């Protein structure tokens, strides 16, 4: 969530710099052409204010949704729908490191770390990152990113099919499942399920 907020601050700062540059350019043009083009600046400024207002309200609602979703999750465990009781990669390999990785994902919810990397997992398994990569490629049809995506999508699926989350924004649910952007969420979800989150919810929610 902090990264998301920083992105918003950087965008706002960028628009402010653009506004100052536009003002300087128009002042120079006005000076040499003896014309008043400042109305262009005011039009741009009005557009900027409306845009900031819209995005600010949207970001506030999104942040509030995420906070409320987090509180619901903390209060009770979400029951996993019957359609998704199959454990990811179950019986794919007897490799103890691979099985421990699956345990870290499923029991410890390691996938909820937004900055999780292959090195982080390799360190927890007590193996080198080179061996970790070889192991994933050898025993699984999915690479490391695919495994992360699988568990994060499963988290989203559990929430969007749970009636307690009906009133929350689907994007807020995706961001709480540790997808770091709107595009990553929708691309990752469709890659795993073949549907957008909204389509999936309409198809499978009772």
Coordinates of C-alpha atoms in Angstrom, one line a residue:
X1 CA 0.0 0.0 0.0
X2 CA 2.9 2.3 0.7
X3 CA 4.3 1.8 -2.8
X4 CA 0.9 2.6 -4.2
X5 CA 0.7 5.8 -2.2
X6 CA 4.2 6.8 -3.4
X7 CA 3.3 6.3 -7.0
X8 CA 0.3 8.6 -6.5
X9 CA 2.6 11.3 -4.8
X10 CA 5.1 11.0 -7.7
X11 CA 2.3 11.5 -10.2
X12 CA 1.0 14.5 -8.4
X13 CA 4.5 16.0 -8.2
X14 CA 5.0 15.4 -11.9
X15 CA 1.9 17.3 -12.8
X16 CA 3.0 20.1 -10.6
X17 CA 6.3 20.4 -12.4
X18 CA 4.5 20.2 -15.7
X19 CA 2.2 23.1 -14.6
X20 CA 5.2 25.3 -13.6
X21 CA 7.0 24.6 -16.9
X22 CA 3.8 25.4 -18.8
X23 CA 3.4 28.7 -17.0
X24 CA 7.0 29.7 -17.7
X25 CA 6.6 28.8 -21.4
X26 CA 3.4 30.8 -21.7
X27 CA 5.0 33.8 -20.0
X28 CA 7.8 33.8 -22.5
X29 CA 5.4 33.4 -25.4
X30 CA 3.3 36.3 -24.1
X31 CA 6.3 38.5 -23.7
X32 CA 7.5 38.0 -27.3
X33 CA 4.2 37.9 -29.1
X34 CA 2.4 40.5 -26.9
X35 CA -0.5 38.1 -26.6
X36 CA -2.3 36.6 -23.6
X37 CA -2.3 32.8 -23.8
X38 CA -2.6 32.3 -20.0
X39 CA -6.2 31.1 -20.6
X40 CA -4.6 27.9 -21.8
X41 CA -2.9 27.5 -18.4
X42 CA -6.2 28.1 -16.6
X43 CA -7.9 25.5 -18.7
X44 CA -5.2 23.0 -17.9
X45 CA -5.3 24.0 -14.2
X46 CA -9.0 23.4 -14.0
X47 CA -8.7 20.1 -15.7
X48 CA -5.9 19.2 -13.2
X49 CA -8.0 20.1 -10.2
X50 CA -10.9 18.0 -11.4
X51 CA -8.6 15.1 -12.1
X52 CA -7.0 15.3 -8.7
X53 CA -10.4 15.5 -7.0
X54 CA -11.6 12.4 -8.9
X55 CA -8.4 10.4 -8.3
X56 CA -8.3 11.5 -4.7
X57 CA -11.8 10.3 -3.9
X58 CA -11.2 7.1 -5.8
X59 CA -7.9 6.5 -3.9
X60 CA -9.6 7.2 -0.6
X61 CA -12.4 4.8 -1.3
X62 CA -9.9 2.1 -2.4
X63 CA -7.8 2.6 0.7
X64 CA -10.8 2.5 3.0
X65 CA -12.0 -0.7 1.2
X66 CA -8.6 -2.3 1.8
X67 CA -8.6 -1.3 5.4
X68 CA -12.1 -2.8 6.0
X69 CA -11.1 -6.0 4.0
X70 CA -8.1 -6.4 6.3
X71 CA -10.2 -6.1 9.4
X72 CA -12.7 -8.8 8.1
X73 CA -9.8 -11.1 7.4
X74 CA -8.3 -10.6 10.8
X75 CA -11.6 -11.3 12.6
X76 CA -12.3 -14.7 11.0
X77 CA -10.7 -17.2 8.7
X78 CA -12.1 -17.4 5.2
X79 CA -13.5 -20.8 4.4
X80 CA -12.1 -22.2 1.2
X81 CA -14.8 -23.0 -1.4
X82 CA -15.2 -26.6 -2.2
X83 CA -14.3 -26.1 -5.8
X84 CA -10.8 -25.2 -4.8
X85 CA -9.8 -27.8 -2.2
X86 CA -7.1 -29.2 -4.5
X87 CA -3.7 -28.4 -3.2
X88 CA -1.4 -26.7 -5.7
X89 CA 1.3 -29.0 -7.1
X90 CA 0.2 -31.8 -4.7
X91 CA 2.2 -35.0 -5.4
X92 CA 4.1 -33.3 -8.1
X93 CA 7.4 -34.2 -6.4
X94 CA 8.8 -35.9 -3.4
X95 CA 11.6 -33.4 -3.3
X96 CA 11.7 -32.2 0.4
X97 CA 12.7 -28.7 -0.5
X98 CA 9.8 -28.4 -3.0
X99 CA 7.3 -29.8 -0.4
X100 CA 8.7 -27.3 2.2
X101 CA 8.1 -24.5 -0.3
X102 CA 4.5 -25.5 -0.8
X103 CA 4.1 -25.6 3.0
X104 CA 5.5 -22.1 3.3
X105 CA 3.0 -20.9 0.8
X106 CA 0.0 -22.8 2.0
X107 CA 0.5 -22.8 5.8
X108 CA 2.6 -19.7 6.4
X109 CA 1.1 -17.7 3.5
X110 CA 4.5 -16.6 2.4
X111 CA 3.0 -15.3 -0.8
X112 CA 1.5 -12.4 1.1
X113 CA 4.9 -10.8 1.3
X114 CA 4.7 -8.1 -1.5
X115 CA 8.5 -8.1 -1.9
X116 CA 9.0 -11.9 -1.9
X117 CA 11.8 -13.0 -4.2
X118 CA 13.3 -16.3 -5.2
X119 CA 16.3 -15.6 -3.0
X120 CA 14.0 -15.1 0.0
X121 CA 12.4 -18.5 -0.5
X122 CA 15.7 -20.1 -1.2
X123 CA 17.1 -18.7 2.0
X124 CA 14.2 -20.1 4.0
X125 CA 14.7 -23.5 2.4
X126 CA 18.4 -23.4 3.2
X127 CA 19.5 -23.8 -0.4
X128 CA 21.2 -21.7 -3.0
X129 CA 19.1 -19.6 -5.4
X130 CA 20.7 -21.6 -8.3
X131 CA 19.6 -24.9 -6.9
X132 CA 16.2 -23.4 -6.1
X133 CA 15.7 -22.4 -9.8
X134 CA 16.8 -25.8 -11.0
X135 CA 14.4 -27.5 -8.6
X136 CA 11.4 -25.5 -9.7
X137 CA 12.1 -26.1 -13.3
X138 CA 12.8 -29.8 -12.8
X139 CA 9.8 -30.8 -10.6
X140 CA 7.1 -28.3 -11.5
X141 CA 5.3 -27.1 -14.6
X142 CA 5.1 -23.6 -13.1
X143 CA 8.0 -21.2 -12.5
X144 CA 8.4 -19.2 -9.3
X145 CA 6.2 -16.3 -10.5
X146 CA 3.5 -18.7 -11.6
X147 CA 3.4 -20.2 -8.1
X148 CA 3.1 -16.8 -6.5
X149 CA 0.4 -15.8 -8.9
X150 CA -1.5 -19.1 -8.2
X151 CA -1.7 -18.5 -4.5
X152 CA -2.5 -14.8 -4.8
X153 CA -5.3 -15.6 -7.2
X154 CA -6.6 -18.3 -4.9
X155 CA -6.7 -15.6 -2.1
X156 CA -8.7 -13.4 -4.4
X157 CA -11.1 -16.2 -5.4
X158 CA -11.8 -17.1 -1.8
X159 CA -12.8 -13.5 -1.1
X160 CA -14.8 -12.6 -4.2
X161 CA -16.9 -15.8 -3.7
X162 CA -17.5 -15.0 -0.1
X163 CA -20.6 -13.0 0.5
X164 CA -18.9 -11.0 3.3
X165 CA -16.9 -9.2 0.7
X166 CA -19.7 -8.4 -1.7
X167 CA -19.7 -4.7 -0.9
X168 CA -15.9 -4.2 -1.4
X169 CA -14.2 -3.1 -4.6
X170 CA -12.7 -6.1 -6.5
X171 CA -9.5 -4.1 -7.2
X172 CA -9.1 -3.5 -3.4
X173 CA -9.5 -7.2 -2.9
X174 CA -6.7 -7.9 -5.4
X175 CA -4.4 -5.3 -3.9
X176 CA -5.0 -6.9 -0.4
X177 CA -4.0 -10.2 -2.0
X178 CA -0.6 -8.5 -2.6
X179 CA -0.9 -7.8 -6.3
X180 CA 1.1 -4.6 -6.7
X181 CA -1.0 -2.9 -9.4
X182 CA -4.3 -3.0 -11.2
X183 CA -2.7 -4.3 -14.4
X184 CA -0.7 -7.0 -12.5
X185 CA -3.9 -8.1 -10.8
X186 CA -6.1 -8.4 -13.9
X187 CA -3.4 -10.0 -16.0
X188 CA -2.4 -12.5 -13.3
X189 CA -6.0 -13.4 -12.5
X190 CA -7.0 -14.0 -16.2
X191 CA -3.8 -16.0 -16.8
X192 CA -4.7 -18.4 -13.9
X193 CA -8.5 -18.6 -14.4
X194 CA -9.2 -17.6 -18.0
X195 CA -11.6 -15.0 -16.7
X196 CA -11.5 -11.4 -15.4
X197 CA -12.3 -11.2 -11.6
X198 CA -15.8 -9.9 -12.4
X199 CA -16.5 -12.6 -14.9
X200 CA -15.3 -15.2 -12.5
X201 CA -17.5 -13.9 -9.7
X202 CA -20.6 -13.9 -11.9
X203 CA -19.8 -17.5 -13.1
X204 CA -19.1 -19.1 -9.8
X205 CA -20.7 -17.2 -7.0
X206 CA -23.9 -18.9 -5.7

